[in-house]
Coordinates of C-alpha atoms and ligand atoms in Angstrom, one line a residue:
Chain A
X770 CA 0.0 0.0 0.0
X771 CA 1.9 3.1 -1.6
X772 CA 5.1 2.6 1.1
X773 CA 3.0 2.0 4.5
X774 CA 3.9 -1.2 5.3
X775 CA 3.9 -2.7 9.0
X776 CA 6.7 -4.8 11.0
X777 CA 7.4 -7.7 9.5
X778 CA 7.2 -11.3 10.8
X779 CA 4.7 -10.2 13.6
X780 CA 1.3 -11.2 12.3
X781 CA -0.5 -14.7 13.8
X782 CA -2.4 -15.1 10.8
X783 CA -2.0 -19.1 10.0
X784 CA -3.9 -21.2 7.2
X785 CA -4.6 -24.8 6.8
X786 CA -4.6 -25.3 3.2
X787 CA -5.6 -28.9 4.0
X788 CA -9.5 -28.7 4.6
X789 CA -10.1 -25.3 2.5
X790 CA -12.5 -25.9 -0.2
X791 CA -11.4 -23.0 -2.4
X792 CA -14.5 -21.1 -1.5
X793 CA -12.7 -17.7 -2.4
X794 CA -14.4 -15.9 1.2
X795 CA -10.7 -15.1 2.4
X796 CA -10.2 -13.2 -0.9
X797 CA -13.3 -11.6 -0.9
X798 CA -13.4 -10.0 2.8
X799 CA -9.6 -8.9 3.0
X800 CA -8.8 -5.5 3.0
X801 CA -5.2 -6.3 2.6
X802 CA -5.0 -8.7 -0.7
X803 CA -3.4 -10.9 1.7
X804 CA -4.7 -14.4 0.2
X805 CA -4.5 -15.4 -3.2
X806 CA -6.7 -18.9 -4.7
X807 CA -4.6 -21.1 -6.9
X808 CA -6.3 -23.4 -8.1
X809 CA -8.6 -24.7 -5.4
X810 CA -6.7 -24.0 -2.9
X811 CA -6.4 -20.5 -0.9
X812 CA -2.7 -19.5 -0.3
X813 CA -1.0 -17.0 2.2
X814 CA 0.4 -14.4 -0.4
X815 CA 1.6 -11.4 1.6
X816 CA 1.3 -12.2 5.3
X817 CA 3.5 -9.1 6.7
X818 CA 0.0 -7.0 4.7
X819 CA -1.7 -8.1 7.3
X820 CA -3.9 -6.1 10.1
X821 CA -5.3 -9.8 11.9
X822 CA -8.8 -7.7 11.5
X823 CA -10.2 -11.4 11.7
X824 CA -12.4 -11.0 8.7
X825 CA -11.3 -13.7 6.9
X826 CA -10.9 -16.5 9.9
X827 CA -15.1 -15.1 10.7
X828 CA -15.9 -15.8 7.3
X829 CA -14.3 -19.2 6.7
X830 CA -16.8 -21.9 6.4
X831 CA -14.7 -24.6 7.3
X832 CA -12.2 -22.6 9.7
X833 CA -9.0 -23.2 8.6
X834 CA -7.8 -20.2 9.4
X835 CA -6.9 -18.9 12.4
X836 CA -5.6 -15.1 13.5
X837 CA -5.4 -13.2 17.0
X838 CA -7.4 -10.6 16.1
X839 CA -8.4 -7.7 18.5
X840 CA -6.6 -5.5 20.0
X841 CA -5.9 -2.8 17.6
X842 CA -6.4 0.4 19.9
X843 CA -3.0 1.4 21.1
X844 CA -4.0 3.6 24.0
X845 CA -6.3 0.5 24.7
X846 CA -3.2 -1.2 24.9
X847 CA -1.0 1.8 26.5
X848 CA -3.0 1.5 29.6
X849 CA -3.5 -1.9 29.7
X850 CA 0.4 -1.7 29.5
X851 CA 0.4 0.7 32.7
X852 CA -1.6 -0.7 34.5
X853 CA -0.1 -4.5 34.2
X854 CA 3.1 -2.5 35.4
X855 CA 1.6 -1.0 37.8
X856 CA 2.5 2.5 36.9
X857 CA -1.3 3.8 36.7
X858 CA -4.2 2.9 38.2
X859 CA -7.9 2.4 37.0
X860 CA -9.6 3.3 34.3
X861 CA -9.3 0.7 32.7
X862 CA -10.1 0.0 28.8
X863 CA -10.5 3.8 28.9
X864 CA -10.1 3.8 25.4
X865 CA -13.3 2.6 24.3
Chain B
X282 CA -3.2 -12.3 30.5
X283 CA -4.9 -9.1 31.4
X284 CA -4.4 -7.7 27.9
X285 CA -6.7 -10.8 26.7
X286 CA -10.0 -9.0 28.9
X287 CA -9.1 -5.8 26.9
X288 CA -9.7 -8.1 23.4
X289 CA -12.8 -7.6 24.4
X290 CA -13.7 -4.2 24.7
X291 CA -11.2 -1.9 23.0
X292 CA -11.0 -1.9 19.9
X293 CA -9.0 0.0 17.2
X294 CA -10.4 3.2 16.0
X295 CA -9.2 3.0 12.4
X296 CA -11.2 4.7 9.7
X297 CA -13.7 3.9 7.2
X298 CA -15.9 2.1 6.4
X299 CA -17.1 4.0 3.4
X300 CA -15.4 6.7 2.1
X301 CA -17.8 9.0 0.3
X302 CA -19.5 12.5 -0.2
X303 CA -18.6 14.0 3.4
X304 CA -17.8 17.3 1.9
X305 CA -16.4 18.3 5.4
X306 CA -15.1 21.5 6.1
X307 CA -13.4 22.2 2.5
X308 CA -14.4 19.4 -0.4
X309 CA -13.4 15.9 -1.2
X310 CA -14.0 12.5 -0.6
X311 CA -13.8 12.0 3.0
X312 CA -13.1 9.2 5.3
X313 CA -15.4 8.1 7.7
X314 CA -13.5 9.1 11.1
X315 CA -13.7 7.3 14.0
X316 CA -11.6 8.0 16.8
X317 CA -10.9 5.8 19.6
X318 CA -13.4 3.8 19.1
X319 CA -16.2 5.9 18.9
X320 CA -18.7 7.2 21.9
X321 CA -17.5 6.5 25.5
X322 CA -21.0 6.4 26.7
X323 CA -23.3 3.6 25.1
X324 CA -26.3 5.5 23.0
X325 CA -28.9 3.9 21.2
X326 CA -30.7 5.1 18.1
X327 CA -34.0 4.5 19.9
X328 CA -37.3 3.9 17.0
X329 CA -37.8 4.9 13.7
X330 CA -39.8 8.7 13.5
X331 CA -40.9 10.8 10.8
X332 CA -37.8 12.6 12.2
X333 CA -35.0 10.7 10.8
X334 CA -32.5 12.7 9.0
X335 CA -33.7 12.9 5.3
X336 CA -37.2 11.8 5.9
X337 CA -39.7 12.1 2.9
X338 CA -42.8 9.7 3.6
X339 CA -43.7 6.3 4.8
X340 CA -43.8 3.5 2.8
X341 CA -46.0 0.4 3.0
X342 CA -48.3 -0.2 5.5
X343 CA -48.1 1.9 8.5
X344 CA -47.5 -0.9 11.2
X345 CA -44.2 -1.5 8.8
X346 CA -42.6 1.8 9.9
X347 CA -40.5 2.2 6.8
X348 CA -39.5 5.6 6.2
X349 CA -38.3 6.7 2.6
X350 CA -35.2 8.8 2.9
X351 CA -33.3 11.5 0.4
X352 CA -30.0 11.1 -1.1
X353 CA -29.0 14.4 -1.3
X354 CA -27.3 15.7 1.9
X355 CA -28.4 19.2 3.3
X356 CA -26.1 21.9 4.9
X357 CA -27.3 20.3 8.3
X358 CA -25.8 16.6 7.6
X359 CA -22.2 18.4 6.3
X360 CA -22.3 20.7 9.8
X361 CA -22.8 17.9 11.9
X362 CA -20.1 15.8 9.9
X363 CA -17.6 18.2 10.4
X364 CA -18.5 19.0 13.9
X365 CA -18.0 15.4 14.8
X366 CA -14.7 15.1 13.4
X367 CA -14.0 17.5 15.6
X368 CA -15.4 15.5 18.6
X369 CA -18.7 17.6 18.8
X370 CA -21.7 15.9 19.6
X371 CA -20.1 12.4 18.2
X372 CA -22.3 10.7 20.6
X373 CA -25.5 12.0 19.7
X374 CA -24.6 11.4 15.9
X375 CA -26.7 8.6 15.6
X376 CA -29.8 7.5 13.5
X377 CA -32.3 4.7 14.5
X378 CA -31.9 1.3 13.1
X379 CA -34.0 -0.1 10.9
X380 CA -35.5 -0.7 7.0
X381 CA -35.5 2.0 5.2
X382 CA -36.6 2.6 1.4
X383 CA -33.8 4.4 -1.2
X384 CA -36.2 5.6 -4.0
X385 CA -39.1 3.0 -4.7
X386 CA -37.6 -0.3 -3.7
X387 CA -39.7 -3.0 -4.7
X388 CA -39.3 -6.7 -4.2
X389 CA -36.2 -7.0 -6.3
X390 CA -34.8 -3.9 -5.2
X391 CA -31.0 -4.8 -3.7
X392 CA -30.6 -4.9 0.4
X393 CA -27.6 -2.2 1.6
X394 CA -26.7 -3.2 5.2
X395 CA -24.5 -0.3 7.0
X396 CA -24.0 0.7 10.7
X397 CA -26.3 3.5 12.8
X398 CA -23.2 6.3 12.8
X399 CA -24.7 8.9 11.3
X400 CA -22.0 9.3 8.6
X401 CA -21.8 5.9 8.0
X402 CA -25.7 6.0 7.1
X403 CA -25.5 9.3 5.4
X404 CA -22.7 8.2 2.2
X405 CA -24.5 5.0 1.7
X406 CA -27.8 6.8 1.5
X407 CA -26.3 9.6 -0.5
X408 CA -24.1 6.8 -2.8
X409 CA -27.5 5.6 -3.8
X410 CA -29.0 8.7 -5.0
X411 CA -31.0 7.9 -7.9
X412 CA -31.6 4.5 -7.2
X413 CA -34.4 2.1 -5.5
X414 CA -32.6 0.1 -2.6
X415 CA -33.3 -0.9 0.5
X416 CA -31.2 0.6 3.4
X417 CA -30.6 -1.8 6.6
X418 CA -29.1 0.1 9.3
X419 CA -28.1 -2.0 11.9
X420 CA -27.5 -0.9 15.9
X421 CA -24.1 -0.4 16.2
X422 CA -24.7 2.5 19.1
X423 CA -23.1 5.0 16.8
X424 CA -20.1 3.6 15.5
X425 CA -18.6 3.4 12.3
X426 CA -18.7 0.3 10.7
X427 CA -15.4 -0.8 10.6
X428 CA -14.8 -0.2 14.7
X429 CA -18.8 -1.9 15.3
X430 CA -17.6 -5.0 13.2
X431 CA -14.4 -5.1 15.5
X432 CA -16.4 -5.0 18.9
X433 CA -18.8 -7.5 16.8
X434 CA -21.8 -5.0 17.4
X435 CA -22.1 -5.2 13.0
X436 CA -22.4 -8.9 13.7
X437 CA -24.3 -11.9 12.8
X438 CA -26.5 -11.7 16.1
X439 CA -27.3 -7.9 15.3
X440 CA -27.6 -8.4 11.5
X441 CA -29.9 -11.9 12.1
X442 CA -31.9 -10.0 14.2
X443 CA -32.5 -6.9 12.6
X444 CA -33.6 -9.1 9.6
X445 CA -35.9 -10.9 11.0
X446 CA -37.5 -7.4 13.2
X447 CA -38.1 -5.7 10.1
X448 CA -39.7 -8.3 8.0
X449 CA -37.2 -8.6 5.3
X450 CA -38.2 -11.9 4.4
X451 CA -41.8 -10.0 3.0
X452 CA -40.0 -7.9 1.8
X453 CA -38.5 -8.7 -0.7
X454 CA -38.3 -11.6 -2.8
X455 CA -34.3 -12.3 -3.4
X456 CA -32.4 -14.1 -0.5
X457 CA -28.9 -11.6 -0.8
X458 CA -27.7 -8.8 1.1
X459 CA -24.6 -6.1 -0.1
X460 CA -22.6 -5.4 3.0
X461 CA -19.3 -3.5 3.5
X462 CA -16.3 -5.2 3.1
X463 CA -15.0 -3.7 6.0
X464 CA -18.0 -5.1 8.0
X465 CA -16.6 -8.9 7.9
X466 CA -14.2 -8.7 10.8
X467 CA -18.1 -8.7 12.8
X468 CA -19.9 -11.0 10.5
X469 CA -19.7 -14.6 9.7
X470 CA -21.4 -15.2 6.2
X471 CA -21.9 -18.4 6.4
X472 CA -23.8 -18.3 9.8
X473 CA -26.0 -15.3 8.4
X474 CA -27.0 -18.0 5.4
X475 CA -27.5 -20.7 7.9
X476 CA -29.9 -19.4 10.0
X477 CA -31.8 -16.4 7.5
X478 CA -31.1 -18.1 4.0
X479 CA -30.1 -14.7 3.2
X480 CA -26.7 -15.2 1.8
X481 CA -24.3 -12.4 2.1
X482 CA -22.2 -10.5 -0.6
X483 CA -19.4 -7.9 0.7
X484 CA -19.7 -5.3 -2.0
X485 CA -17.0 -2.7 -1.5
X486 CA -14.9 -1.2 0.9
X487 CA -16.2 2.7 -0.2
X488 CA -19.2 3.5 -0.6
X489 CA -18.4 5.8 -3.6
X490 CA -17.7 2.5 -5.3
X491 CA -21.3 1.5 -4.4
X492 CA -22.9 3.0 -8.3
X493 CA -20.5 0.9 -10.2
X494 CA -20.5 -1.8 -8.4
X495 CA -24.0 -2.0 -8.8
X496 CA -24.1 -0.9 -12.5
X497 CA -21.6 -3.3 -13.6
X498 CA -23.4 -6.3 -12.5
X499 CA -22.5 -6.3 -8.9
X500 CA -19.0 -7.3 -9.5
X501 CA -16.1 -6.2 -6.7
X502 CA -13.4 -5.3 -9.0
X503 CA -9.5 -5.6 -7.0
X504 CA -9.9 -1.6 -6.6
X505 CA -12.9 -1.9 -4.5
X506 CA -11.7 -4.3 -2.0
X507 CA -8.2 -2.5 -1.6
X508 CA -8.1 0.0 1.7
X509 CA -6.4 2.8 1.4
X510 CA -5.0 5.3 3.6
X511 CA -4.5 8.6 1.9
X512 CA -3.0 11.8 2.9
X513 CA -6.9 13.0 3.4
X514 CA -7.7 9.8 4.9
X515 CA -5.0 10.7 7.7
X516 CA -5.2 14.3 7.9
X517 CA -9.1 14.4 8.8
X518 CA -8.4 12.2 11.7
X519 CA -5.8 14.5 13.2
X520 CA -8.6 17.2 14.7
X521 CA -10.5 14.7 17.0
X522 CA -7.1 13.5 18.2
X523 CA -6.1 16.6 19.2
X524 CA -8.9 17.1 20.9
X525 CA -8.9 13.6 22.7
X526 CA -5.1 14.6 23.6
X527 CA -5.9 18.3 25.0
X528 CA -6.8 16.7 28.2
X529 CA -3.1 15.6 29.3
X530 CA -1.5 18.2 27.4
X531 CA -3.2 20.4 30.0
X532 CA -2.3 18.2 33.0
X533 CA 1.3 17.7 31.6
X534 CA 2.1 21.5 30.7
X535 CA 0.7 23.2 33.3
X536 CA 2.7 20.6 35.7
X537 CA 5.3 21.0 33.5
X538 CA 5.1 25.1 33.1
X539 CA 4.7 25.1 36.9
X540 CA 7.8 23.3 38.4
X541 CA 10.2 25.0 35.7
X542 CA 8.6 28.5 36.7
X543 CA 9.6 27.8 39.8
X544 CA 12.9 26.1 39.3
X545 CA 13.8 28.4 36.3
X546 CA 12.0 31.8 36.0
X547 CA 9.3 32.3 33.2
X548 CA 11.6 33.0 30.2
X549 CA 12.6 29.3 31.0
X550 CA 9.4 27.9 32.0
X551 CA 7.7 29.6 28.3
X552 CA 10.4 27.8 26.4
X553 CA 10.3 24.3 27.9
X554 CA 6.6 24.8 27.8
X555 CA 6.4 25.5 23.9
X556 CA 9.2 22.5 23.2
X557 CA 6.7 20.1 25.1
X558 CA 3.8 21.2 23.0
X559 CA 5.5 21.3 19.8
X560 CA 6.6 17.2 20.9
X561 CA 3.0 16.5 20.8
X562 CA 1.8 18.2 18.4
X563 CA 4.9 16.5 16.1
X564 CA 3.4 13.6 17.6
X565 CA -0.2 14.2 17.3
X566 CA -0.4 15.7 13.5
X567 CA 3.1 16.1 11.7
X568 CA 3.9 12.4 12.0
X569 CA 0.1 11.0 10.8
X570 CA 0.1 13.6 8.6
X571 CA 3.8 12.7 7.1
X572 CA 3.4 9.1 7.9
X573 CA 4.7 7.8 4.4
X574 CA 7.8 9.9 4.2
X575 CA 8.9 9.6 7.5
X576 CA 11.4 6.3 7.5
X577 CA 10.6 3.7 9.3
X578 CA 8.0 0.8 9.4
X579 CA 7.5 1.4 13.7
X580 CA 5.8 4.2 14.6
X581 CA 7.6 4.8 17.7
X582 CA 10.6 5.0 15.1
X583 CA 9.1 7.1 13.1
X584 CA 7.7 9.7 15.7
X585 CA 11.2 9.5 17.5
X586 CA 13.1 10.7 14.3
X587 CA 10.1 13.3 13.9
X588 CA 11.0 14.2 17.3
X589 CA 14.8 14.4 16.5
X590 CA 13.9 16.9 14.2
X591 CA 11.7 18.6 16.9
X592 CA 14.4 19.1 18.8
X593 CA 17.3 20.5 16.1
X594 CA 14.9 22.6 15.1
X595 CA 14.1 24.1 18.8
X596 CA 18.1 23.8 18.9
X597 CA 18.4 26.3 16.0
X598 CA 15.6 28.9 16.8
X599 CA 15.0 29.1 20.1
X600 CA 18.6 29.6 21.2
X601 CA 20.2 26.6 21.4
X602 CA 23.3 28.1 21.6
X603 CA 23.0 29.0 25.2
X604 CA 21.6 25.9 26.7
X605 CA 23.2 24.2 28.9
X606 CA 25.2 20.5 27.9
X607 CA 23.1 18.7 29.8
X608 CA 19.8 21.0 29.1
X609 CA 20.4 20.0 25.4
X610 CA 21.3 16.4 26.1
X611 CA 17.9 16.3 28.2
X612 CA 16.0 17.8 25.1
X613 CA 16.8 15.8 22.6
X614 CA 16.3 12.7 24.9
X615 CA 12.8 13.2 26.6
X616 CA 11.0 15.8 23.4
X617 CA 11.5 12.5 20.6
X618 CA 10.8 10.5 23.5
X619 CA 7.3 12.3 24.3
X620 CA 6.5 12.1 20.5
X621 CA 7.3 8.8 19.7
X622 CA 4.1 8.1 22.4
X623 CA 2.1 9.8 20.4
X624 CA 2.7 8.4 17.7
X625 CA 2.9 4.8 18.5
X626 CA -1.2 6.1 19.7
X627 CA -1.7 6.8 16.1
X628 CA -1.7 2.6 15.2
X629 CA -4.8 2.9 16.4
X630 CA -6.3 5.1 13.5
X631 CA -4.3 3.3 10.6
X632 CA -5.9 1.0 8.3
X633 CA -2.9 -1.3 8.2
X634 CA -1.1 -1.8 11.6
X635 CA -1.6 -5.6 12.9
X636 CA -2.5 -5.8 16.7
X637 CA 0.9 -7.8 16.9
X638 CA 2.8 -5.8 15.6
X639 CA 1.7 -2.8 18.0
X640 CA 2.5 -4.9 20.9
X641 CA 5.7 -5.7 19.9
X642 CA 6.5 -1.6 20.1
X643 CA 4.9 -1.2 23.2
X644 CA 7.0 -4.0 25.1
X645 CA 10.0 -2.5 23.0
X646 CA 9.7 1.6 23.3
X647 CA 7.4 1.9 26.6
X648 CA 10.8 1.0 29.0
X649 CA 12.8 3.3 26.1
X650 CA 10.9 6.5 25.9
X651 CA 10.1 6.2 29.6
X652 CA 13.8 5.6 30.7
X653 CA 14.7 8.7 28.1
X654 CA 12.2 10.8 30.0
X655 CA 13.4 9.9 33.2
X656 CA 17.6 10.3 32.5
X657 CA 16.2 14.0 30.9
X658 CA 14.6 15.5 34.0
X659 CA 17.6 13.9 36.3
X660 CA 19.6 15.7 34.3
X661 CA 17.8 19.2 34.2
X662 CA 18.0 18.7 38.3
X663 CA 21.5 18.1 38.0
X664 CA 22.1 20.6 35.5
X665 CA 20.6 23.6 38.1
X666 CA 23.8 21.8 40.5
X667 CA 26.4 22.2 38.2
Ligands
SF4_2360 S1 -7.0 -10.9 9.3 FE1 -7.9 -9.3 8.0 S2 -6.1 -8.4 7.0 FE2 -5.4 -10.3 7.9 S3 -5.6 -11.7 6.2 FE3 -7.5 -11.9 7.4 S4 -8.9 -10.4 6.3 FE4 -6.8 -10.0 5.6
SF4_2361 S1 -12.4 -19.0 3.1 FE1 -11.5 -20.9 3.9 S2 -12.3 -22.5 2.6 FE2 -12.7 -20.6 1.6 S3 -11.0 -20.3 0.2 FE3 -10.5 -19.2 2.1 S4 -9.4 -20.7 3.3 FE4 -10.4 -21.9 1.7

C-alpha cells in the first residue's frame, strides 16, 4: 500500500490449506490482498500485509484459518500496558 | 493475560468504512472518522420517526414503519459531519436502526446493510442517489462500521436480528444482502445464510464504489476491496485526536510550566513549555500527517526521528546556543521521546497496523521512551547543581 507497510514477521495469521475448499471468502473480505486462490486451494500471499482484522478466519466456512485478532487500539493497549506495570491505576479500557 | 479481557472491549479506531461525499469542512472524498473507538458512553438510536435525517414519507403499511429517505445531503448533515470530526456531539450522531426505502424499492430492489453512525448512514444513503434500494441500518450504538464489526456489534446476532425485526423476508423476494467489506471482521457469512437463508455479498470497501459496483453487475473489482490510507484519509483524523489529547496536554504543561517556573524563571518555564507542546503536536499531527515519508516501518521510530527533528529545530531557533550541555542532552532525549508516544497512539487510527505488531512496540519503546524521560529530567536537576 503506496510505502506504508507494518513490521514484518509479527502477524498470527496461520492457514490450513488442507481442509479449505477454495470457496474464495478469504479473498473476498480482506482489506489487505493478503490471500491469493490457486487453483482450489487458498494460499497465504503477503502475510506481513496483514492487520489480523479477523475478517477472513469469521468468514471461513470450514475454519481453517486462524488469526489473534483484537486488539488494535493502542492507547487501549497503552494502559493496559500501565496498568499491568503498575505505573497507573484504573480506568481501565478507557479507550473505548 | 490481562491484555486478553481488553480483546474484548477496546477496539481499534481506524477509519472507514465508506469513504464517500462528506464534503467536510473544504471538499473531497472524505473518510469516515472514528476516533478511539467511537462514543465512551453507550447510546442507542432508539425507534424509527418521521424525524429521521432525510425523511420524505412512509412507505408500505403503517405498522411497517418504513420511512423513505433522500439522497442528497443538506447543509445540516455536512455541519454535523464536520462537527463530529472534531469530537462535537459524536455521541448523539446517531440514527435509529431499521429498513428503510432508497427511491421506490420493490421486491427486487438490492438490500444495503450499514451501521447507525450517522455518517456511515449518510454516504450509503447519498451513494445511492438515484436509485431504489433498500437501506438496513443496523444498531451499532453510533459507530462506524469498521470499529462496530471489530467490537462485533455489526455482527451476525445484530444483522440476524435486525432481519428478521423488520420483515425482510416480505419484503423482498431475493435471499442476498450487499454489505461493507470492512463489516466482515463482525460478520460470519456463512452463519448469516444458515440461520436467515439470506446469503451475504461484501460489496466494497467505499461507498463511492457502491454505483459501479452495482451498475456493472454487482461485480467487486480488485480496486474496491483495496483499503487505502490517503493523505486526506490521515489528515481528517488528526482534529479529534487533538482534541482527545488536550486533556493531558493540559495536565502535563501546566505541571510542566509550573515546576520550571519555579525552578527556572518564566523565560525558562515559556520555552520548555512550547518544546513540550510542539513534541505532541509532532506527535499528534506532523507524524500522521507525514506518515509515508517519514522512514521507518514502527511508529515509535518514526515519531522518535520526527521528534529528533523537533528538537534540532528548537536547537536552531529558540537559542540553542545558550543551553546548557546537559539542558540539550535532556531535550533531545525526553522531546523524541514524548512524541514517539504519540505516535505509536496513532496505530490505532491506521488501516494497516496488525495488533501484533503494536504490541511488539509497546513492550520495545514503553521502557525506552520512559527511561529517556526519566535520564532527561535527572539531568535538568543536576544541570541547576552544576
Ligand atoms: S485478518 Fe484481515 S487483513 Fe489479515 S488476512 Fe484476514 S482479512 Fe486480511
Ligand atoms: S475461506 Fe476458507 S475454505 Fe474458503 S478459500 Fe479461504 S481458506 Fe479456503
Amino acid at each position: 500500500m503506496f510505502g506504508l507497510r507494518y513490521l514484518e514477521n509479527v502477524v498470527t495469521l496461520r492457514l490450513n490449506p488442507a481442509g479449505c475448499t477454495g470457496c474464495g471468502r478469504c479473498v473476498e473480505v480482506c482489506p489487505h490482498q493478503v490471500f491469493a486462490l490457486e487453483g482450489r486451494k487458498a494460499r497465504i500471499d503477503d502475510c506481513d500485509a496483514c492487520m489480523e482484522c479477523g475478517a477472513c478466519a469469521k468468514n471461513c466456512p470450514v475454519r481453517v484459518i486462524t488469526v489473534d485478532a483484537g486488539v488494535g487500539c493502542a492507547s487501549g493497549m497503552i494502559n493496559e500496558w500501565l496498568q499491568y506495570h503498575n505505573i497507573r491505576r484504573g480506568g481501565g479500557g478507557s479507550c473505548c | 493475560m490481562k491484555i486478553h479481557q481488553v480483546k474484548k472491549i477496546t477496539r481499534s479506531t481506524r477509519i472507514p468504512q465508506a469513504n464517500a461525499a462528506d464534503r467536510c469542512c473544504g471538499s473531497g472524498k472524505g473518510t469516515e472518522t472514528a476516533s478511539c473507538c467511537g462514543p465512551l458512553m453507550i447510546v442507542a438510536g432508539g425507534e424509527i420517526t418521521d424525524k429521521v435525517p432525510g425523511f420524505i414519507s412512509w412507505v408500505g403499511t403503517a405498522a411497517e414503519k418504513v420511512p423513505r429517505i433522500a439522497t442528497s445531503l443538506t447543509y445540516a448533515d455536512h455541519a454535523g459531519a464536520c462537527m463530529a470530526r472534531w469530537g462535537i456531539n459524536r455521541m448523539r450522531y446517531i440514527v435509529p436502526p431499521g429498513r428503510y426505502a432508497i427511491g421506490t424499492p420493490g421486491p427486487d430492489a438490492p438490500v444495503l446493510v450499514t451501521g447507525n453512525y450517522k455518517m456511515s448512514f449518510d454516504m450509503v444513503r447519498n451513494a445511492l442517489s438515484g436509485r431504489n434500494a433498500w437501506l438496513l441500518v443496523l444498531e451499532t450504538f453510533g459507530v462506524n462500521v469498521w470499529c462496530a464489526a471489530g467490537k462485533g456489534t455489526f455482527g451476525t446476532a445484530e444483522l440476524v436480528r435486525r432481519i428478521q425485526k423488520t420483515g425482510l423476508h416480505q419484503a423482498v423476494s431475493h435471499r442476498q444482502l450487499l454489505l461493507p467489506i470492512l463489516g466482515a471482521p463482525g460478520v460470519s457469512a456463512h452463519e448469516v445464510a444458515k440461520r436467515t437463508g439470506f446469503t451475504v455479498r461484501y460489496a466494497a470497501i467505499r461507498a463511492e464504489d457502491l454505483p459501479s459496483f452495482l451498475d456493472n453487475g454487482m461485480v467487486t473489482t480488485p480496486e474496491m476491496r483495496k483499503i487505502g490510507f490517503t493523505t486526506y484519509d490521515r489528515l481528517v483524523l488528526v482534529p479529534v485526536e487533538i482534541v482527545l489529547t488536550l486533556k493531558s496536554i493540559a495536565l502535563f504543561g501546566g505541571a510542566l510550566f509550573l515546576a520550571a517556573l519555579l525552578a527556572n524563571g518564566f523565560g525558562a518555564a515559556t520555552v520548555m513549555t512550547l518544546a513540550y507542546l510542539g513534541a505532541v503536536l509532532t506527535g499528534v499531527a506532523i507524524v500522521p500527517v507525514l506518515l509515508p515519508w517519514i522512514p521507518g516501518r514502527s511508529f515509535a521510530v518514526k515519531g522518535a526521528l520526527a521528534g529528533v527533528v523537533w528538537s534540532a529545530d528548537l536547537y536552531l531557533y529558540a537559542g540553542g546556543g545558550s543551553w546548557s550541555v546537559t539542558t540539550t542532552i535532556a531535550a533531545f532525549l525526553a522531546l523524541p521521546a514524548i512524541c514517539a508516544f504519540y505516535a505509536l497512539n496513532f496505530t490505532g487510527c491506521t488501516t494497516y497496523t496488525s495488533p501484533s505488531g503494536v504490541k511488539k512496540e509497546m513492550h520495545l519503546g514503553m521502557p525506552a521512551m520512559g527511561s529517556a524521560v526519566i535520564a532527561a529530567v535527572l539531568l535538568l536537576v543536576v544541570g541547576r547543581f552544576l
